[in-house]
Every structure is written in structure tokens, then in C-alpha cells.
Amino acid sequence: MNSDWEAGYAAGYRAAHRTDVRDITSDRGETPPKPEKKAPRKVSAYSKRYGREFRRIAPKHKTKSGSWKKDGFKRAQKAAHAAARRAKK
């Protein structure tokens, strides 16, 4: 019974990770279609303001070595959001 499970698992793993699947378009000499490039996301004014505030506030929530203090990221994020909201008004 245990070997049945192992055989099924191995077969499923091989099927999911197959690399020998042929690309039909390359067999006929055609190039596969290239996906269209998406336009980059337009960054909002709030997002820019939040990023500036976060970079300004983050050092206060870090240790001397540059790693985050306990709950530092969470507090810096909250403070940056609050500062960005205040600057918005």
C-alpha cells in the first residue's frame, strides 16, 4: 500500500515538472508569440509622499547596525502613513 502512494506521488511530480514537452510553433519554424509589454503603473502622489516619509522616519526605528528594532517596521510604517496623511491636508 505504501509503495502505491510513492509511485503515484513520483508520477505526479514528474508530470508537473516536465521539461521535455515540445513547443509546436518551434517545430514549424515559427517564433512563439511575444507577450505585449504592459505600461508601468502610474505612481500616485500619496505613494510618493508615503515613500518620502517612510525613508525619513525609518532610521529612528532601526538599531545602530541598521536592522529593525522590535516592532520597528510596523511602527515606522504607521508613523509614515500618519505623516503622509497630515501632509496631504
Coordinates of N, CA, C and O in Angstrom, one line a residue:
M1 N 0.8 -1.2 0.0 CA 0.0 0.0 0.0 C 0.9 1.3 0.0 O 0.6 2.2 -0.7
N2 N 1.9 1.2 0.8 CA 2.8 2.4 0.8 C 3.5 2.6 -0.5 O 3.7 3.8 -0.9
S3 N 3.9 1.6 -1.2 CA 4.5 1.7 -2.5 C 3.6 2.3 -3.5 O 4.1 3.0 -4.4
D4 N 2.3 2.0 -3.4 CA 1.3 2.6 -4.4 C 1.4 4.2 -4.2 O 1.3 4.9 -5.2
W5 N 1.3 4.6 -3.0 CA 1.4 6.1 -2.7 C 2.6 6.7 -3.3 O 2.6 7.7 -3.9
E6 N 3.8 6.0 -3.0 CA 5.0 6.6 -3.5 C 5.1 6.6 -5.0 O 5.6 7.6 -5.6
A7 N 4.6 5.6 -5.7 CA 4.6 5.6 -7.1 C 3.7 6.7 -7.7 O 4.1 7.3 -8.7
G8 N 2.6 6.9 -7.1 CA 1.7 7.9 -7.5 C 2.2 9.3 -7.3 O 2.1 10.2 -8.2
Y9 N 2.9 9.5 -6.2 CA 3.5 10.8 -5.9 C 4.6 11.0 -6.9 O 4.7 12.1 -7.4
A10 N 5.4 10.1 -7.2 CA 6.5 10.2 -8.1 C 6.0 10.5 -9.5 O 6.6 11.4 -10.2
A11 N 5.0 9.9 -9.9 CA 4.4 10.1 -11.3 C 3.8 11.5 -11.4 O 4.0 12.2 -12.4
G12 N 3.1 11.9 -10.3 CA 2.6 13.3 -10.3 C 3.7 14.4 -10.4 O 3.6 15.4 -11.0
Y13 N 4.7 14.1 -9.6 CA 5.8 15.1 -9.6 C 6.5 15.2 -10.9 O 6.8 16.3 -11.4
R14 N 6.7 14.0 -11.6 CA 7.3 14.0 -12.9 C 6.4 14.8 -13.9 O 6.9 15.5 -14.7
A15 N 5.1 14.5 -13.8 CA 4.2 15.2 -14.8 C 4.2 16.7 -14.6 O 4.1 17.4 -15.5
A16 N 4.2 17.1 -13.3 CA 4.1 18.5 -13.0 C 5.4 19.3 -13.4 O 5.4 20.5 -13.7
H17 N 6.6 18.6 -13.4 CA 7.8 19.2 -13.7 C 8.5 18.8 -15.0 O 9.7 18.7 -15.1
R18 N 7.6 18.5 -16.0 CA 8.2 18.0 -17.3 C 8.9 19.1 -18.0 O 8.4 20.3 -18.1
T19 N 10.0 18.8 -18.5 CA 10.8 19.8 -19.3 C 10.9 19.3 -20.8 O 11.5 20.0 -21.6
D20 N 10.4 18.1 -21.1 CA 10.6 17.5 -22.4 C 9.4 17.8 -23.3 O 9.2 17.2 -24.4
V21 N 8.5 18.7 -22.9 CA 7.3 19.0 -23.7 C 7.7 19.8 -24.9 O 8.4 20.8 -24.8
R22 N 7.3 19.4 -26.1 CA 7.6 20.1 -27.3 C 6.8 21.3 -27.5 O 5.7 21.4 -27.2
D23 N 7.4 22.4 -28.1 CA 6.7 23.6 -28.5 C 6.4 23.4 -29.9 O 7.3 23.4 -30.8
I24 N 5.1 23.3 -30.3 CA 4.7 23.0 -31.6 C 5.2 24.1 -32.6 O 5.5 23.9 -33.7
T25 N 5.1 25.4 -32.1 CA 5.4 26.5 -33.0 C 6.9 26.5 -33.4 O 7.2 26.8 -34.6
S26 N 7.8 26.0 -32.6 CA 9.2 26.0 -32.9 C 9.5 24.8 -33.9 O 10.4 24.9 -34.7
D27 N 8.6 23.8 -33.9 CA 8.8 22.7 -34.8 C 8.5 23.1 -36.3 O 9.0 22.6 -37.2
R28 N 7.6 24.1 -36.4 CA 7.2 24.6 -37.8 C 8.1 25.7 -38.2 O 7.9 26.3 -39.3
G29 N 9.1 26.2 -37.4 CA 9.9 27.2 -37.8 C 9.4 28.6 -37.5 O 9.9 29.6 -37.9
E30 N 8.3 28.7 -36.8 CA 7.7 30.0 -36.4 C 8.2 30.4 -35.0 O 8.6 29.5 -34.2
T31 N 8.2 31.6 -34.8 CA 8.6 32.1 -33.5 C 7.4 32.2 -32.6 O 6.3 32.6 -33.1
P32 N 7.5 31.8 -31.3 CA 6.4 31.9 -30.5 C 6.0 33.3 -30.2 O 6.8 34.2 -30.3
P33 N 4.7 33.6 -30.1 CA 4.2 35.0 -29.9 C 4.8 35.6 -28.6 O 4.8 35.0 -27.6
K34 N 5.2 36.8 -28.7 CA 5.8 37.5 -27.6 C 4.7 38.3 -26.9 O 3.9 38.9 -27.5
P35 N 4.6 38.2 -25.5 CA 3.6 38.9 -24.8 C 3.8 40.5 -24.9 O 5.0 40.9 -25.0
E36 N 2.7 41.2 -25.0 CA 2.8 42.6 -25.1 C 3.3 43.2 -23.7 O 2.9 42.7 -22.7
K37 N 4.1 44.2 -23.8 CA 4.6 44.9 -22.6 C 3.5 45.8 -22.0 O 2.9 46.6 -22.7
K38 N 3.3 45.6 -20.7 CA 2.3 46.4 -20.0 C 3.0 47.8 -19.7 O 4.2 47.9 -19.5
A39 N 2.1 48.8 -19.7 CA 2.6 50.1 -19.3 C 2.9 50.1 -17.8 O 2.2 49.5 -17.1
P40 N 4.0 50.8 -17.4 CA 4.3 50.8 -16.0 C 3.2 51.5 -15.2 O 2.5 52.4 -15.7
R41 N 3.0 51.1 -14.0 CA 2.0 51.7 -13.1 C 2.3 53.1 -12.8 O 3.4 53.5 -12.5
K42 N 1.3 54.0 -12.9 CA 1.4 55.4 -12.6 C 1.4 55.5 -11.1 O 0.5 55.2 -10.4
V43 N 2.5 56.0 -10.5 CA 2.7 56.2 -9.1 C 1.9 57.3 -8.6 O 2.0 58.4 -9.1
S44 N 1.1 57.1 -7.6 CA 0.2 58.2 -7.1 C 1.0 59.2 -6.2 O 2.1 58.8 -5.7
A45 N 0.4 60.3 -6.1 CA 1.1 61.4 -5.3 C 1.2 60.9 -3.8 O 2.2 61.1 -3.1
Y46 N 0.2 60.2 -3.3 CA 0.2 59.7 -1.9 C 1.3 58.7 -1.8 O 2.0 58.7 -0.8
S47 N 1.5 57.8 -2.8 CA 2.5 56.8 -2.7 C 3.9 57.4 -2.6 O 4.8 57.0 -1.8
K48 N 4.1 58.4 -3.4 CA 5.4 59.1 -3.4 C 5.6 59.8 -2.0 O 6.7 59.7 -1.4
R49 N 4.6 60.4 -1.5 CA 4.7 61.1 -0.2 C 4.9 60.1 0.9 O 5.8 60.4 1.8
Y50 N 4.2 59.0 0.8 CA 4.5 57.9 1.9 C 5.9 57.4 1.8 O 6.5 57.3 2.8
G51 N 6.4 57.2 0.6 CA 7.8 56.7 0.5 C 8.8 57.7 1.0 O 9.8 57.3 1.7
R52 N 8.6 59.0 0.8 CA 9.5 60.0 1.3 C 9.4 60.0 2.9 O 10.5 60.1 3.5
E53 N 8.2 60.0 3.4 CA 8.1 60.0 4.9 C 8.7 58.7 5.5 O 9.3 58.8 6.5
F54 N 8.5 57.6 4.8 CA 9.0 56.3 5.4 C 10.5 56.4 5.4 O 11.1 56.0 6.5
R55 N 11.1 56.9 4.4 CA 12.6 56.9 4.4 C 13.1 57.9 5.4 O 14.2 57.8 6.0
R56 N 12.3 59.0 5.7 CA 12.7 60.0 6.7 C 12.6 59.4 8.1 O 13.4 59.7 9.0
I57 N 11.5 58.6 8.3 CA 11.2 58.1 9.7 C 12.0 56.8 10.0 O 12.3 56.6 11.2
A58 N 12.3 56.0 9.0 CA 12.8 54.7 9.3 C 14.1 54.6 10.1 O 14.1 53.8 11.0
P59 N 15.0 55.5 10.0 CA 16.2 55.4 10.8 C 16.0 55.5 12.3 O 16.7 54.9 13.1
K60 N 14.9 56.2 12.7 CA 14.5 56.3 14.1 C 14.1 54.9 14.7 O 14.1 54.8 15.9
H61 N 13.7 54.0 13.8 CA 13.1 52.7 14.3 C 14.1 51.6 14.0 O 13.7 50.4 14.0
K62 N 15.4 51.9 13.7 CA 16.4 50.9 13.5 C 17.5 51.0 14.5 O 17.7 52.0 15.2
T63 N 18.2 49.9 14.6 CA 19.3 49.8 15.6 C 20.6 50.5 15.0 O 20.6 50.8 13.8
K64 N 21.7 50.5 15.7 CA 22.9 51.1 15.2 C 23.4 50.3 14.0 O 24.0 50.8 13.1
S65 N 23.2 49.0 14.1 CA 23.7 48.1 13.0 C 22.8 48.2 11.7 O 23.2 47.6 10.7
G66 N 21.7 48.8 11.8 CA 20.8 49.0 10.6 C 19.7 48.0 10.6 O 18.8 48.1 9.7
S67 N 19.6 47.1 11.5 CA 18.5 46.2 11.5 C 17.3 46.8 12.2 O 17.5 47.8 13.0
W68 N 16.1 46.3 12.0 CA 14.9 46.9 12.6 C 14.9 46.6 14.1 O 15.2 45.5 14.5
K69 N 14.4 47.5 14.9 CA 14.2 47.3 16.3 C 12.9 46.4 16.4 O 12.2 46.2 15.4
K70 N 12.6 45.9 17.6 CA 11.4 45.1 17.8 C 10.2 46.0 17.5 O 10.1 47.1 18.0
D71 N 9.3 45.5 16.6 CA 8.2 46.2 16.1 C 8.5 47.5 15.4 O 7.7 48.4 15.2
G72 N 9.8 47.7 15.0 CA 10.2 48.9 14.4 C 9.6 49.2 13.1 O 9.1 50.3 12.8
F73 N 9.5 48.1 12.2 CA 9.0 48.3 10.9 C 7.5 48.7 11.0 O 7.0 49.6 10.3
K74 N 6.8 48.0 11.8 CA 5.4 48.2 12.0 C 5.1 49.7 12.4 O 4.2 50.4 11.9
R75 N 5.9 50.1 13.4 CA 5.7 51.5 14.0 C 6.2 52.5 12.9 O 5.5 53.6 12.8
A76 N 7.2 52.3 12.2 CA 7.7 53.2 11.2 C 6.6 53.3 10.1 O 6.4 54.4 9.6
Q77 N 6.1 52.2 9.7 CA 5.1 52.2 8.6 C 3.8 53.0 9.1 O 3.3 53.9 8.3
K78 N 3.4 52.8 10.3 CA 2.2 53.5 10.8 C 2.5 55.0 10.9 O 1.7 55.9 10.5
A79 N 3.7 55.4 11.4 CA 4.1 56.8 11.5 C 4.2 57.4 10.1 O 3.8 58.6 9.9
A80 N 4.7 56.7 9.1 CA 4.9 57.3 7.8 C 3.5 57.5 7.2 O 3.3 58.5 6.5
H81 N 2.6 56.6 7.4 CA 1.2 56.7 6.9 C 0.5 58.0 7.5 O -0.1 58.8 6.8
A82 N 0.7 58.1 8.8 CA 0.1 59.3 9.5 C 0.7 60.6 9.0 O 0.0 61.5 8.8
A83 N 2.1 60.6 8.8 CA 2.7 61.8 8.3 C 2.3 62.1 6.9 O 2.1 63.3 6.5
A84 N 2.1 61.1 6.1 CA 1.7 61.3 4.7 C 0.2 61.8 4.7 O -0.1 62.7 3.8
R85 N -0.6 61.3 5.6 CA -2.0 61.9 5.6 C -2.0 63.3 6.1 O -2.7 64.1 5.6
R86 N -1.1 63.6 7.1 CA -1.0 65.0 7.6 C -0.6 66.0 6.5 O -1.1 67.1 6.3
A87 N 0.4 65.5 5.7 CA 1.0 66.4 4.6 C 0.0 66.5 3.5 O 0.0 67.5 2.8
K88 N -1.0 65.6 3.4 CA -2.0 65.6 2.3 C -2.9 66.8 2.5 O -3.4 67.4 1.5
K89 N -3.2 67.1 3.8 CA -4.2 68.2 4.0 C -3.6 69.6 3.9 O -2.5 69.8 3.9

